[in-house]
């Protein structure tokens, strides 16, 4: 390393991150984890409601009451499914953006073994 | 921290032991924040992006390939976030009136702290790839291989960018062509 390299090296900004940095990250991680848990529980709850609703409709159909069947078709029982999915989709737009970005990073990492080969002209006399 | 230790911690986190993630945050946050401070020149923004990078890494931990180092993956995530931030917030270079004619006079002309500041400012005028290699190589002590993984390019390209960034830096600081 020559003098210029040393100058660059010494120009590194020294900085002490906030003492509660880790706590703040962990608060967000735990909140995220709890939110995921709630979504999971809500998902099962929704599934339970849907299955119960479907079973009720099928029971009516199989009972052979065609009038009731037609009524249920023209006025379908409100399902929470569509509404809640919409809300979730809106809230997670930013997360989806990062998610696809990280997926792209993972794909590039996976391809690293191929990409990291060095060609002779790249190694031309450019050692810093 | 060895890769094996990292794998154990990551497996614990994926099995629901969220608290294991604290060890990873504790281990890597200082280096990451300093890397981002050097890159962005803004301490608060650096901490915000570092926090967000840790959170996104946690969310996508199940897709992490343990063949790689967690820190390399984390830096890559943070780097992408930083580049997006930098694209939106172009840096302003504070030129000093003092002209510097050669390397030897740099430290004579400036006091040490001012010289460091001048170099950091000059680095921020370089194109983003050059800034990254200077930051990762000189200030973060990463190897060529690690830099190549973080930047997603061949090792030869890292060498080339490093040499060119040094040249650009010389020109910016000393006016040499």
Short mmCIF file of C-alpha atoms in Angstrom, two decimals:
data_model
loop_
_atom_site.label_atom_id
_atom_site.label_comp_id
_atom_site.label_asym_id
_atom_site.label_seq_id
_atom_site.Cartn_x
_atom_site.Cartn_y
_atom_site.Cartn_z
CA UNK A 1 0.00 0.00 0.00
CA UNK A 2 1.43 3.36 -1.01
CA UNK A 3 0.95 6.67 0.76
CA UNK A 4 -2.16 7.47 -1.20
CA UNK A 5 -3.72 4.13 -0.23
CA UNK A 6 -2.92 4.90 3.38
CA UNK A 7 -4.55 8.34 3.09
CA UNK A 8 -7.72 6.79 1.70
CA UNK A 9 -7.71 4.14 4.38
CA UNK A 10 -7.37 6.71 7.13
CA UNK A 11 -10.23 8.77 5.75
CA UNK A 12 -12.70 6.18 6.98
CA UNK A 13 -15.38 7.89 9.04
CA UNK A 14 -15.43 6.56 12.54
CA UNK A 15 -18.82 6.37 14.03
CA UNK A 16 -20.38 4.73 17.03
CA UNK A 17 -23.92 3.57 16.27
CA UNK A 18 -26.61 4.45 18.81
CA UNK A 19 -26.37 2.32 21.94
CA UNK A 20 -29.94 1.08 21.48
CA UNK A 21 -29.53 0.18 17.82
CA UNK A 22 -29.86 -3.56 18.41
CA UNK A 23 -32.88 -3.06 20.68
CA UNK A 24 -34.61 -0.95 18.07
CA UNK A 25 -34.01 -3.56 15.37
CA UNK A 26 -35.22 -6.34 17.67
CA UNK A 27 -38.35 -4.36 18.58
CA UNK A 28 -39.20 -4.15 14.89
CA UNK A 29 -38.30 -7.80 14.30
CA UNK A 30 -40.52 -8.92 17.20
CA UNK A 31 -43.37 -6.67 16.10
CA UNK A 32 -43.05 -8.12 12.61
CA UNK A 33 -42.95 -11.63 13.98
CA UNK A 34 -46.06 -11.00 16.12
CA UNK A 35 -47.84 -9.51 13.11
CA UNK A 36 -47.01 -12.59 11.08
CA UNK A 37 -48.37 -14.77 13.89
CA UNK A 38 -51.59 -12.76 13.92
CA UNK A 39 -51.93 -13.00 10.15
CA UNK A 40 -51.40 -16.74 10.38
CA UNK A 41 -54.10 -17.08 13.07
CA UNK A 42 -56.39 -14.81 11.08
CA UNK A 43 -55.77 -16.94 8.01
CA UNK A 44 -56.88 -20.08 9.82
CA UNK A 45 -59.85 -18.20 11.25
CA UNK A 46 -60.86 -17.07 7.78
CA UNK A 47 -60.41 -20.57 6.45
CA UNK A 48 -62.56 -21.91 9.26
CA UNK A 49 -65.32 -19.41 8.50
CA UNK A 50 -65.15 -20.19 4.78
CA UNK A 51 -65.26 -23.95 5.33
CA UNK A 52 -68.18 -23.62 7.74
CA UNK A 53 -70.01 -21.40 5.25
CA UNK A 54 -69.37 -23.81 2.42
CA UNK A 55 -70.53 -26.75 4.51
CA UNK A 56 -73.73 -24.92 5.36
CA UNK A 57 -74.44 -24.16 1.71
CA UNK A 58 -73.71 -27.74 0.69
CA UNK A 59 -75.96 -29.05 3.42
CA UNK A 60 -78.79 -26.93 2.07
CA UNK A 61 -78.12 -28.03 -1.50
CA UNK A 62 -77.98 -31.67 -0.59
CA UNK A 63 -81.19 -31.30 1.35
CA UNK A 64 -82.73 -30.84 -2.08
CA UNK A 65 -84.25 -27.49 -1.37
CA UNK A 66 -83.82 -25.86 -4.75
CA UNK A 67 -85.43 -22.57 -3.65
CA UNK A 68 -82.95 -22.07 -0.89
CA UNK A 69 -80.18 -23.03 -3.30
CA UNK A 70 -81.18 -20.32 -5.76
CA UNK A 71 -81.45 -17.76 -2.98
CA UNK A 72 -77.97 -18.50 -1.76
CA UNK A 73 -76.66 -18.13 -5.31
CA UNK A 74 -78.22 -14.73 -5.93
CA UNK A 75 -77.31 -13.40 -2.46
CA UNK A 76 -74.10 -15.10 -1.57
CA UNK A 77 -73.19 -14.89 2.07
CA UNK A 78 -70.59 -12.18 2.64
CA UNK A 79 -67.13 -13.63 2.76
CA UNK A 80 -64.42 -11.80 4.66
CA UNK A 81 -61.89 -13.36 2.38
CA UNK A 82 -61.74 -10.86 -0.49
CA UNK A 83 -61.95 -7.78 1.70
CA UNK A 84 -59.17 -8.76 4.05
CA UNK A 85 -56.91 -9.87 1.24
CA UNK A 86 -57.22 -6.43 -0.32
CA UNK A 87 -56.24 -4.69 2.91
CA UNK A 88 -53.25 -6.98 3.36
CA UNK A 89 -52.09 -6.42 -0.19
CA UNK A 90 -52.14 -2.64 0.18
CA UNK A 91 -50.22 -2.69 3.44
CA UNK A 92 -47.52 -4.94 2.15
CA UNK A 93 -46.67 -3.12 -1.08
CA UNK A 94 -43.36 -1.79 0.29
CA UNK A 95 -42.46 -5.18 1.70
CA UNK A 96 -43.17 -6.81 -1.66
CA UNK A 97 -40.79 -4.35 -3.33
CA UNK A 98 -37.94 -5.37 -1.00
CA UNK A 99 -39.00 -8.98 -1.25
CA UNK A 100 -38.55 -9.12 -5.02
CA UNK A 101 -35.28 -7.22 -4.69
CA UNK A 102 -33.92 -9.73 -2.19
CA UNK A 103 -35.09 -12.60 -4.40
CA UNK A 104 -33.06 -11.04 -7.21
CA UNK A 105 -30.02 -10.81 -4.90
CA UNK A 106 -30.41 -14.48 -4.01
CA UNK A 107 -30.55 -15.44 -7.65
CA UNK A 108 -27.39 -13.46 -8.35
CA UNK A 109 -25.65 -15.08 -5.40
CA UNK A 110 -26.64 -18.47 -6.73
CA UNK A 111 -25.07 -17.58 -10.07
CA UNK A 112 -21.87 -16.32 -8.46
CA UNK A 113 -19.87 -19.43 -9.18
CA UNK A 114 -20.28 -18.76 -12.86
CA UNK A 115 -19.92 -14.98 -12.75
CA UNK A 116 -16.89 -14.80 -10.54
CA UNK A 117 -14.54 -16.31 -13.05
CA UNK A 118 -11.83 -13.85 -13.98
CA UNK A 119 -10.82 -13.21 -17.54
CA UNK A 120 -7.22 -12.47 -18.43
CA UNK A 121 -7.90 -8.96 -19.70
CA UNK A 122 -9.66 -8.10 -16.46
CA UNK A 123 -6.52 -8.99 -14.62
CA UNK A 124 -4.41 -6.79 -16.83
CA UNK A 125 -2.14 -4.62 -14.73
CA UNK A 126 -4.85 -3.05 -12.71
CA UNK A 127 -3.83 -4.30 -9.34
CA UNK A 128 -4.34 -1.36 -7.04
CA UNK B 1 -18.39 -15.47 13.82
CA UNK B 2 -17.92 -18.59 11.71
CA UNK B 3 -20.33 -19.66 8.98
CA UNK B 4 -21.23 -22.70 11.07
CA UNK B 5 -22.22 -20.48 14.00
CA UNK B 6 -24.20 -18.29 11.65
CA UNK B 7 -26.04 -21.29 10.27
CA UNK B 8 -27.00 -22.44 13.76
CA UNK B 9 -28.30 -18.99 14.66
CA UNK B 10 -30.23 -18.69 11.41
CA UNK B 11 -31.76 -22.13 11.92
CA UNK B 12 -32.86 -21.06 15.41
CA UNK B 13 -34.45 -17.89 14.07
CA UNK B 14 -36.24 -19.86 11.37
CA UNK B 15 -37.52 -22.23 14.07
CA UNK B 16 -39.16 -19.32 15.84
CA UNK B 17 -36.39 -18.34 18.27
CA UNK B 18 -36.48 -14.70 17.22
CA UNK B 19 -34.11 -13.71 20.01
CA UNK B 20 -31.26 -15.54 18.25
CA UNK B 21 -31.38 -12.81 15.61
CA UNK B 22 -30.15 -10.36 18.25
CA UNK B 23 -26.72 -12.04 18.17
CA UNK B 24 -26.48 -11.46 14.41
CA UNK B 25 -27.56 -7.83 14.76
CA UNK B 26 -25.09 -7.29 17.60
CA UNK B 27 -22.29 -8.84 15.62
CA UNK B 28 -22.75 -6.98 12.35
CA UNK B 29 -24.49 -3.69 13.02
CA UNK B 30 -21.47 -1.55 13.83
CA UNK B 31 -19.58 -2.46 10.65
CA UNK B 32 -22.70 -2.04 8.56
CA UNK B 33 -23.58 1.36 10.00
CA UNK B 34 -20.02 2.66 9.51
CA UNK B 35 -20.02 1.34 5.95
CA UNK B 36 -23.26 3.24 5.31
CA UNK B 37 -22.00 6.40 7.03
CA UNK B 38 -18.98 6.36 4.73
CA UNK B 39 -21.19 5.76 1.76
CA UNK B 40 -23.95 8.23 2.51
CA UNK B 41 -22.21 10.81 4.69
CA UNK B 42 -25.31 10.98 6.85
CA UNK B 43 -25.26 9.19 10.18
CA UNK B 44 -29.00 9.20 10.83
CA UNK B 45 -29.80 7.98 7.35
CA UNK B 46 -27.11 5.31 7.69
CA UNK B 47 -28.71 4.00 10.88
CA UNK B 48 -32.18 4.04 9.31
CA UNK B 49 -31.05 2.09 6.27
CA UNK B 50 -29.07 -0.36 8.42
CA UNK B 51 -32.17 -0.97 10.54
CA UNK B 52 -34.33 -1.51 7.50
CA UNK B 53 -31.73 -3.87 5.99
CA UNK B 54 -31.71 -6.01 9.14
CA UNK B 55 -35.50 -6.12 9.13
CA UNK B 56 -35.72 -7.09 5.46
CA UNK B 57 -33.02 -9.72 5.94
CA UNK B 58 -35.03 -11.15 8.82
CA UNK B 59 -38.18 -11.25 6.70
CA UNK B 60 -36.40 -13.07 3.90
CA UNK B 61 -34.17 -15.23 6.06
CA UNK B 62 -35.79 -18.39 4.75
CA UNK B 63 -34.46 -17.58 1.29
CA UNK B 64 -30.88 -16.98 2.49
CA UNK B 65 -28.36 -19.41 1.02
CA UNK B 66 -26.08 -20.51 3.89
CA UNK B 67 -23.29 -21.19 1.40
CA UNK B 68 -22.62 -17.46 1.66
CA UNK B 69 -21.75 -15.28 4.60
CA UNK B 70 -24.72 -13.60 6.24
CA UNK B 71 -22.84 -10.31 6.37
CA UNK B 72 -22.18 -10.36 2.62
CA UNK B 73 -25.88 -10.89 1.96
CA UNK B 74 -26.80 -8.20 4.47
CA UNK B 75 -24.38 -5.69 2.94
CA UNK B 76 -25.83 -6.41 -0.47
CA UNK B 77 -29.34 -5.67 0.76
CA UNK B 78 -28.16 -2.48 2.48
CA UNK B 79 -26.19 -1.44 -0.58
CA UNK B 80 -29.23 -1.71 -2.83
CA UNK B 81 -31.24 0.39 -0.39
CA UNK B 82 -28.44 2.96 -0.25
CA UNK B 83 -28.17 3.22 -4.01
CA UNK B 84 -31.88 3.90 -4.19
CA UNK B 85 -31.54 6.55 -1.51
CA UNK B 86 -28.52 8.10 -3.23
CA UNK B 87 -30.33 8.24 -6.54
CA UNK B 88 -33.08 10.26 -4.89
CA UNK B 89 -30.72 12.48 -2.87
CA UNK B 90 -27.74 13.57 -4.90
CA UNK B 91 -24.82 14.58 -2.68
CA UNK B 92 -23.51 18.12 -2.62
CA UNK B 93 -19.73 18.41 -2.67
CA UNK B 94 -18.36 21.13 -0.46
CA UNK B 95 -15.30 22.31 -2.37
CA UNK B 96 -12.57 23.91 -0.36
CA UNK B 97 -10.77 26.97 -1.67
CA UNK B 98 -7.42 25.48 -1.02
CA UNK B 99 -5.86 23.76 -4.03
CA UNK B 100 -3.58 20.84 -3.53
CA UNK B 101 -0.86 20.16 -6.01
CA UNK B 102 0.46 16.77 -5.03
CA UNK B 103 0.10 13.88 -2.64
CA UNK B 104 2.92 14.99 -0.41
CA UNK B 105 1.37 18.37 0.19
CA UNK B 106 -2.04 17.03 1.05
CA UNK B 107 -1.34 16.62 4.71
CA UNK B 108 0.74 19.78 4.82
CA UNK B 109 -2.08 21.80 3.35
CA UNK B 110 -4.86 20.42 5.43
CA UNK B 111 -4.89 19.35 9.00
CA UNK B 112 -5.46 15.64 9.30
CA UNK B 113 -9.17 15.86 9.95
CA UNK B 114 -9.73 18.20 7.02
CA UNK B 115 -7.73 15.88 4.76
CA UNK B 116 -9.94 12.97 5.74
CA UNK B 117 -13.06 15.01 5.14
CA UNK B 118 -11.76 16.10 1.73
CA UNK B 119 -11.09 12.49 0.74
CA UNK B 120 -14.53 11.35 1.88
CA UNK B 121 -16.15 14.19 -0.05
CA UNK B 122 -14.12 13.35 -3.12
CA UNK B 123 -15.16 9.70 -2.84
CA UNK B 124 -18.80 10.83 -2.88
CA UNK B 125 -18.28 12.47 -6.27
CA UNK B 126 -17.25 9.17 -7.84
CA UNK B 127 -19.76 6.97 -9.63
CA UNK B 128 -21.62 4.62 -7.28
CA UNK B 129 -19.62 1.51 -8.23
CA UNK B 130 -16.32 3.27 -7.54
CA UNK B 131 -17.63 4.59 -4.24
CA UNK B 132 -18.63 1.09 -3.24
CA UNK B 133 -15.25 -0.48 -3.94
CA UNK B 134 -13.38 2.27 -2.09
CA UNK B 135 -15.71 1.92 0.85
CA UNK B 136 -15.65 -1.88 0.98
CA UNK B 137 -11.94 -2.33 0.26
CA UNK B 138 -10.30 0.47 2.22
CA UNK B 139 -12.82 1.23 4.92
CA UNK B 140 -14.47 -2.08 5.53
CA UNK B 141 -11.51 -4.36 4.89
CA UNK B 142 -13.42 -6.71 2.58
CA UNK B 143 -11.57 -9.01 0.23
CA UNK B 144 -11.95 -8.81 -3.56
CA UNK B 145 -14.07 -11.94 -3.44
CA UNK B 146 -16.43 -10.54 -0.81
CA UNK B 147 -16.72 -7.27 -2.71
CA UNK B 148 -17.51 -9.19 -5.89
CA UNK B 149 -20.31 -11.02 -4.06
CA UNK B 150 -21.71 -7.85 -2.52
CA UNK B 151 -21.62 -5.92 -5.78
CA UNK B 152 -22.65 -8.89 -7.90
CA UNK B 153 -19.80 -8.63 -10.38
CA UNK B 154 -16.66 -10.62 -11.31
CA UNK B 155 -13.51 -10.24 -9.20
CA UNK B 156 -11.69 -8.78 -12.20
CA UNK B 157 -14.24 -6.01 -12.38
CA UNK B 158 -13.64 -5.20 -8.71
CA UNK B 159 -9.92 -4.82 -9.42
CA UNK B 160 -10.62 -2.63 -12.41
CA UNK B 161 -13.07 -0.42 -10.53
CA UNK B 162 -10.67 -0.08 -7.64
CA UNK B 163 -7.81 1.02 -9.87
CA UNK B 164 -10.04 3.45 -11.77
CA UNK B 165 -11.60 4.84 -8.62
CA UNK B 166 -8.13 5.56 -7.23
CA UNK B 167 -7.23 7.32 -10.43
CA UNK B 168 -10.41 9.40 -10.34
CA UNK B 169 -9.78 10.21 -6.72
CA UNK B 170 -6.26 11.42 -7.48
CA UNK B 171 -7.63 13.65 -10.21
CA UNK B 172 -10.34 15.02 -7.95
CA UNK B 173 -7.98 15.66 -5.05
CA UNK B 174 -4.78 16.70 -6.77
CA UNK B 175 -5.96 17.84 -10.18
CA UNK B 176 -3.69 15.34 -11.91
CA UNK B 177 -4.75 13.92 -15.24
#
